[in-house]
Amino acid sequence: DAMVIQNPRYQVTQFGKPVTLSCSQTLNHNVMYWYQQKSSQAPKLLFHYYDKDFNNEADTPDNFQSRRPNTSFCFLDIRSPGLGDAAMYLCATSIRRGTPPYNEQFFGPGTRLTVL
Amino acid sequence: EDKVVQSPLSLVVHEGDTVTLNCSYEVTNFRSLLWYKQEKKAPTFLFMLTSSGIEKKSGRLSSILDKKELFSILNITATQTGDSAVYLCAVGNSGNTPLVFGKGTRLSVIA
């Protein structure tokens, strides 16, 4: 089945120790998103790729970086995780090819990050 | 600035009750409004609405959009404990910007 896959599902890291979260998709969607979601809050968009074009939200900390080596994969790198970065990280995909509807996003299961 | 406001923020009902969740929005060049259900995992898609007055229905859930008054409602009839979740509303525009999410309504259905 076509889907969005995130690995790992649970990640524990130490304060300041870099961590990489991965997302892959078999939907062949050209847009991929990374969201941060803390408890009882809406998902907060960090950045997204439209094909290879990287779009950073203005309030995304520099500590967060992303890579998209190909259509199927996207990575979230947290260079120096702080306690405040503990959250669920959601990857989502969508199609944008100029033909509506294209806003629907398909989410992966998320990676829950714990920072000790 | 685009924004999405959901109400109520939380709601507790008994099994069998009918609930109505609200979502109002202000967005430039509106394209679509989406409803998602989120349990203890990633959001799952429920509906996408693009036209006013056309009800979308899936089992006990239904939703409708009013583009004149800039809101949508999500109805759940004969609620079950499995409906307990956070319901997120998100709005997309016709440009390149991603969805704008509301804070969600936390629904708790008790037996």
Tab-separated table of C-alpha atoms in Angstrom:
chain	number	residue	atom	x	y	z
A	1	ASP	CA	0.000	0.000	0.000
A	2	ALA	CA	1.155	3.513	-0.751
A	3	MET	CA	2.073	5.228	2.453
A	4	VAL	CA	4.225	7.585	4.497
A	5	ILE	CA	6.744	5.881	6.743
A	6	GLN	CA	8.672	7.410	9.588
A	7	ASN	CA	11.614	5.950	11.427
A	8	PRO	CA	12.169	5.514	14.211
A	9	ARG	CA	8.778	5.671	15.875
A	10	TYR	CA	10.403	6.529	19.192
A	11	GLN	CA	13.744	8.250	19.630
A	12	VAL	CA	15.510	9.027	22.861
A	13	THR	CA	18.495	11.318	22.760
A	14	GLN	CA	20.606	13.252	25.194
A	15	PHE	CA	20.648	16.981	25.564
A	16	GLY	CA	22.894	18.385	22.832
A	17	LYS	CA	23.387	15.097	20.999
A	18	PRO	CA	22.477	15.383	17.301
A	19	VAL	CA	19.610	13.287	16.069
A	20	THR	CA	18.176	12.513	12.627
A	21	LEU	CA	14.609	11.509	11.933
A	22	SER	CA	13.657	9.999	8.614
A	23	CYS	CA	10.583	9.966	6.445
A	24	SER	CA	9.930	8.041	3.272
A	25	GLN	CA	6.913	7.887	1.022
A	26	THR	CA	5.651	5.616	-1.693
A	27	LEU	CA	2.942	8.014	-2.838
A	28	ASN	CA	5.218	9.807	-5.312
A	29	HIS	CA	4.061	13.131	-3.894
A	30	ASN	CA	6.168	16.123	-4.751
A	31	VAL	CA	5.665	18.032	-1.522
A	32	MET	CA	6.958	16.854	1.849
A	33	TYR	CA	6.460	18.576	5.192
A	34	TRP	CA	7.899	18.367	8.672
A	35	TYR	CA	5.744	19.341	11.619
A	36	GLN	CA	6.490	19.551	15.315
A	37	GLN	CA	3.603	18.780	17.624
A	38	LYS	CA	3.742	19.208	21.368
A	39	SER	CA	1.164	17.885	23.751
A	40	SER	CA	-2.311	19.373	23.300
A	41	GLN	CA	-1.162	21.676	20.523
A	42	ALA	CA	-1.783	21.797	16.809
A	43	PRO	CA	0.975	20.640	14.492
A	44	LYS	CA	3.481	23.416	13.892
A	45	LEU	CA	5.029	23.512	10.459
A	46	LEU	CA	8.831	23.604	10.517
A	47	PHE	CA	9.570	23.503	6.787
A	48	HIS	CA	8.503	21.893	3.562
A	49	TYR	CA	9.941	20.878	0.236
A	50	TYR	CA	8.182	21.500	-3.028
A	51	ASP	CA	10.181	19.133	-5.189
A	52	LYS	CA	13.740	20.220	-4.341
A	53	ASP	CA	12.789	23.736	-3.294
A	54	PHE	CA	13.241	24.140	0.438
A	55	ASN	CA	10.853	26.421	2.310
A	56	ASN	CA	11.698	27.308	5.877
A	57	GLU	CA	9.109	28.782	8.223
A	58	ALA	CA	10.282	32.099	9.644
A	59	ASP	CA	10.141	30.940	13.244
A	60	THR	CA	11.841	27.574	12.788
A	61	PRO	CA	14.992	27.552	14.915
A	62	ASP	CA	18.357	27.198	13.196
A	63	ASN	CA	18.851	24.064	15.252
A	64	PHE	CA	16.486	22.304	12.841
A	65	GLN	CA	17.706	21.369	9.382
A	66	SER	CA	16.292	19.206	6.631
A	67	ARG	CA	17.493	17.258	3.642
A	68	ARG	CA	15.608	15.753	0.751
A	69	PRO	CA	18.008	13.663	-1.296
A	70	ASN	CA	15.287	12.371	-3.617
A	71	THR	CA	11.518	12.400	-4.078
A	72	SER	CA	10.936	9.542	-1.683
A	73	PHE	CA	13.024	10.535	1.312
A	74	CYS	CA	13.218	13.496	3.634
A	75	PHE	CA	15.262	13.889	6.813
A	76	LEU	CA	14.953	16.123	9.828
A	77	ASP	CA	18.228	16.881	11.599
A	78	ILE	CA	18.223	18.403	15.057
A	79	ARG	CA	21.778	19.572	15.593
A	80	SER	CA	21.716	20.166	19.334
A	81	PRO	CA	18.448	19.016	20.873
A	82	GLY	CA	17.239	20.870	23.922
A	83	LEU	CA	14.650	19.790	26.439
A	84	GLY	CA	12.148	22.016	24.677
A	85	ASP	CA	12.532	20.009	21.474
A	86	ALA	CA	10.880	16.967	22.969
A	87	ALA	CA	7.780	16.474	20.873
A	88	MET	CA	6.099	14.372	18.217
A	89	TYR	CA	7.571	15.031	14.788
A	90	LEU	CA	5.190	14.443	11.922
A	91	CYS	CA	6.069	14.032	8.290
A	92	ALA	CA	3.387	14.646	5.691
A	93	THR	CA	3.158	14.639	1.920
A	94	SER	CA	0.898	16.156	-0.669
A	95	ILE	CA	0.631	16.631	-4.398
A	96	ARG	CA	1.014	20.025	-5.935
A	97	ARG	CA	0.722	19.932	-9.676
A	98	GLY	CA	-1.591	22.853	-10.297
A	99	THR	CA	-4.725	20.742	-10.477
A	100	PRO	CA	-7.049	20.874	-7.496
A	101	PRO	CA	-7.524	19.404	-5.065
A	102	TYR	CA	-3.975	19.373	-3.886
A	103	ASN	CA	-4.037	20.585	-0.345
A	104	GLU	CA	-4.774	17.226	1.219
A	105	GLN	CA	-1.840	16.030	3.263
A	106	PHE	CA	-1.103	12.465	4.168
A	107	PHE	CA	0.655	12.001	7.469
A	108	GLY	CA	3.135	9.438	8.643
A	109	PRO	CA	2.765	7.844	12.078
A	110	GLY	CA	5.193	10.302	13.656
A	111	THR	CA	8.390	9.999	15.662
A	112	ARG	CA	8.147	10.763	19.342
A	113	LEU	CA	11.374	12.395	20.473
A	114	THR	CA	12.448	12.361	24.096
A	115	VAL	CA	15.387	14.490	25.204
A	116	LEU	CA	17.108	13.504	28.444
B	1	GLU	CA	-2.214	36.608	8.675
B	2	ASP	CA	-4.151	33.441	7.915
B	3	LYS	CA	-5.789	31.854	10.916
B	4	VAL	CA	-8.083	29.012	11.859
B	5	VAL	CA	-10.098	29.006	15.090
B	6	GLN	CA	-11.785	25.912	16.412
B	7	SER	CA	-14.400	25.702	19.106
B	8	PRO	CA	-14.935	24.367	21.601
B	9	LEU	CA	-11.387	23.505	22.613
B	10	SER	CA	-12.643	20.491	24.505
B	11	LEU	CA	-15.898	18.670	24.878
B	12	VAL	CA	-17.124	15.757	26.986
B	13	VAL	CA	-20.235	13.877	25.925
B	14	HIS	CA	-21.941	10.575	26.650
B	15	GLU	CA	-22.137	7.737	24.183
B	16	GLY	CA	-25.046	8.217	21.839
B	17	ASP	CA	-24.956	11.997	21.940
B	18	THR	CA	-24.624	14.095	18.802
B	19	VAL	CA	-21.846	16.664	18.707
B	20	THR	CA	-21.035	19.603	16.479
B	21	LEU	CA	-17.511	20.910	16.184
B	22	ASN	CA	-16.858	24.339	14.734
B	23	CYS	CA	-14.091	25.764	12.622
B	24	SER	CA	-13.902	29.371	11.455
B	25	TYR	CA	-11.178	30.747	9.279
B	26	GLU	CA	-9.619	33.780	7.736
B	27	VAL	CA	-7.394	32.983	4.802
B	28	THR	CA	-6.336	34.704	1.638
B	29	ASN	CA	-7.410	32.951	-1.567
B	30	PHE	CA	-9.204	30.104	0.143
B	31	ARG	CA	-8.953	26.773	-1.641
B	32	SER	CA	-10.065	24.038	0.748
B	33	LEU	CA	-10.850	23.150	4.329
B	34	LEU	CA	-9.825	19.804	5.748
B	35	TRP	CA	-10.828	17.881	8.834
B	36	TYR	CA	-8.505	15.411	10.492
B	37	LYS	CA	-8.955	13.046	13.434
B	38	GLN	CA	-5.986	12.580	15.706
B	39	GLU	CA	-5.833	9.906	18.352
B	40	LYS	CA	-2.546	9.089	20.034
B	41	LYS	CA	-0.743	9.111	16.728
B	42	ALA	CA	-0.620	11.064	13.470
B	43	PRO	CA	-3.698	12.830	12.100
B	44	THR	CA	-5.887	10.795	9.800
B	45	PHE	CA	-7.820	12.473	7.032
B	46	LEU	CA	-11.609	12.764	7.330
B	47	PHE	CA	-12.920	15.262	4.787
B	48	MET	CA	-11.872	17.934	2.372
B	49	LEU	CA	-14.389	20.651	1.547
B	50	THR	CA	-14.059	23.088	-1.288
B	51	SER	CA	-17.627	24.130	-2.103
B	52	SER	CA	-20.258	25.783	0.043
B	53	GLY	CA	-23.367	23.954	1.050
B	54	ILE	CA	-22.376	20.491	-0.105
B	55	GLU	CA	-22.413	18.048	2.761
B	56	LYS	CA	-19.761	15.383	2.904
B	57	LYS	CA	-20.708	12.266	4.797
B	58	SER	CA	-18.895	9.204	6.027
B	59	GLY	CA	-20.861	6.932	8.308
B	60	ARG	CA	-21.811	8.881	11.416
B	61	LEU	CA	-19.611	11.813	10.489
B	62	SER	CA	-20.615	14.652	8.238
B	63	SER	CA	-19.271	18.078	7.443
B	64	ILE	CA	-20.332	21.166	5.580
B	65	LEU	CA	-18.675	24.396	4.551
B	66	ASP	CA	-20.037	27.937	4.434
B	67	LYS	CA	-17.687	30.066	2.346
B	68	LYS	CA	-19.763	33.180	2.841
B	69	GLU	CA	-19.608	33.059	6.627
B	70	LEU	CA	-16.147	31.455	6.590
B	71	PHE	CA	-16.801	28.432	8.726
B	72	SER	CA	-17.291	24.717	8.708
B	73	ILE	CA	-18.920	22.272	11.073
B	74	LEU	CA	-18.171	18.646	11.733
B	75	ASN	CA	-21.082	16.597	13.043
B	76	ILE	CA	-20.811	13.255	14.746
B	77	THR	CA	-24.051	11.433	15.480
B	78	ALA	CA	-24.551	8.550	17.918
B	79	THR	CA	-21.078	9.079	19.334
B	80	GLN	CA	-19.018	6.117	20.490
B	81	THR	CA	-16.028	5.907	22.801
B	82	GLY	CA	-13.890	5.285	19.719
B	83	ASP	CA	-14.709	8.794	18.537
B	84	SER	CA	-12.644	10.193	21.397
B	85	ALA	CA	-9.837	12.113	19.745
B	86	VAL	CA	-8.605	15.556	18.833
B	87	TYR	CA	-10.304	16.857	15.706
B	88	LEU	CA	-8.159	19.221	13.697
B	89	CYS	CA	-9.363	21.679	11.124
B	90	ALA	CA	-6.943	22.990	8.511
B	91	VAL	CA	-7.320	25.436	5.654
B	92	GLY	CA	-5.420	25.594	2.409
B	93	ASN	CA	-5.181	28.402	-0.077
B	94	SER	CA	-4.597	28.457	-3.782
B	95	GLY	CA	-1.009	29.540	-3.484
B	96	ASN	CA	2.091	27.684	-2.499
B	97	THR	CA	1.656	28.035	1.245
B	98	PRO	CA	0.975	24.935	3.321
B	99	LEU	CA	-2.086	24.228	5.386
B	100	VAL	CA	-2.899	26.384	8.381
B	101	PHE	CA	-4.092	24.281	11.309
B	102	GLY	CA	-6.417	25.174	14.128
B	103	LYS	CA	-5.589	24.120	17.681
B	104	GLY	CA	-8.090	21.309	17.571
B	105	THR	CA	-11.102	20.228	19.581
B	106	ARG	CA	-10.503	17.481	22.088
B	107	LEU	CA	-13.587	15.253	22.176
B	108	SER	CA	-14.048	12.769	24.982
B	109	VAL	CA	-16.913	10.299	24.725
B	110	ILE	CA	-17.726	8.515	27.962
B	111	ALA	CA	-19.749	5.341	28.304
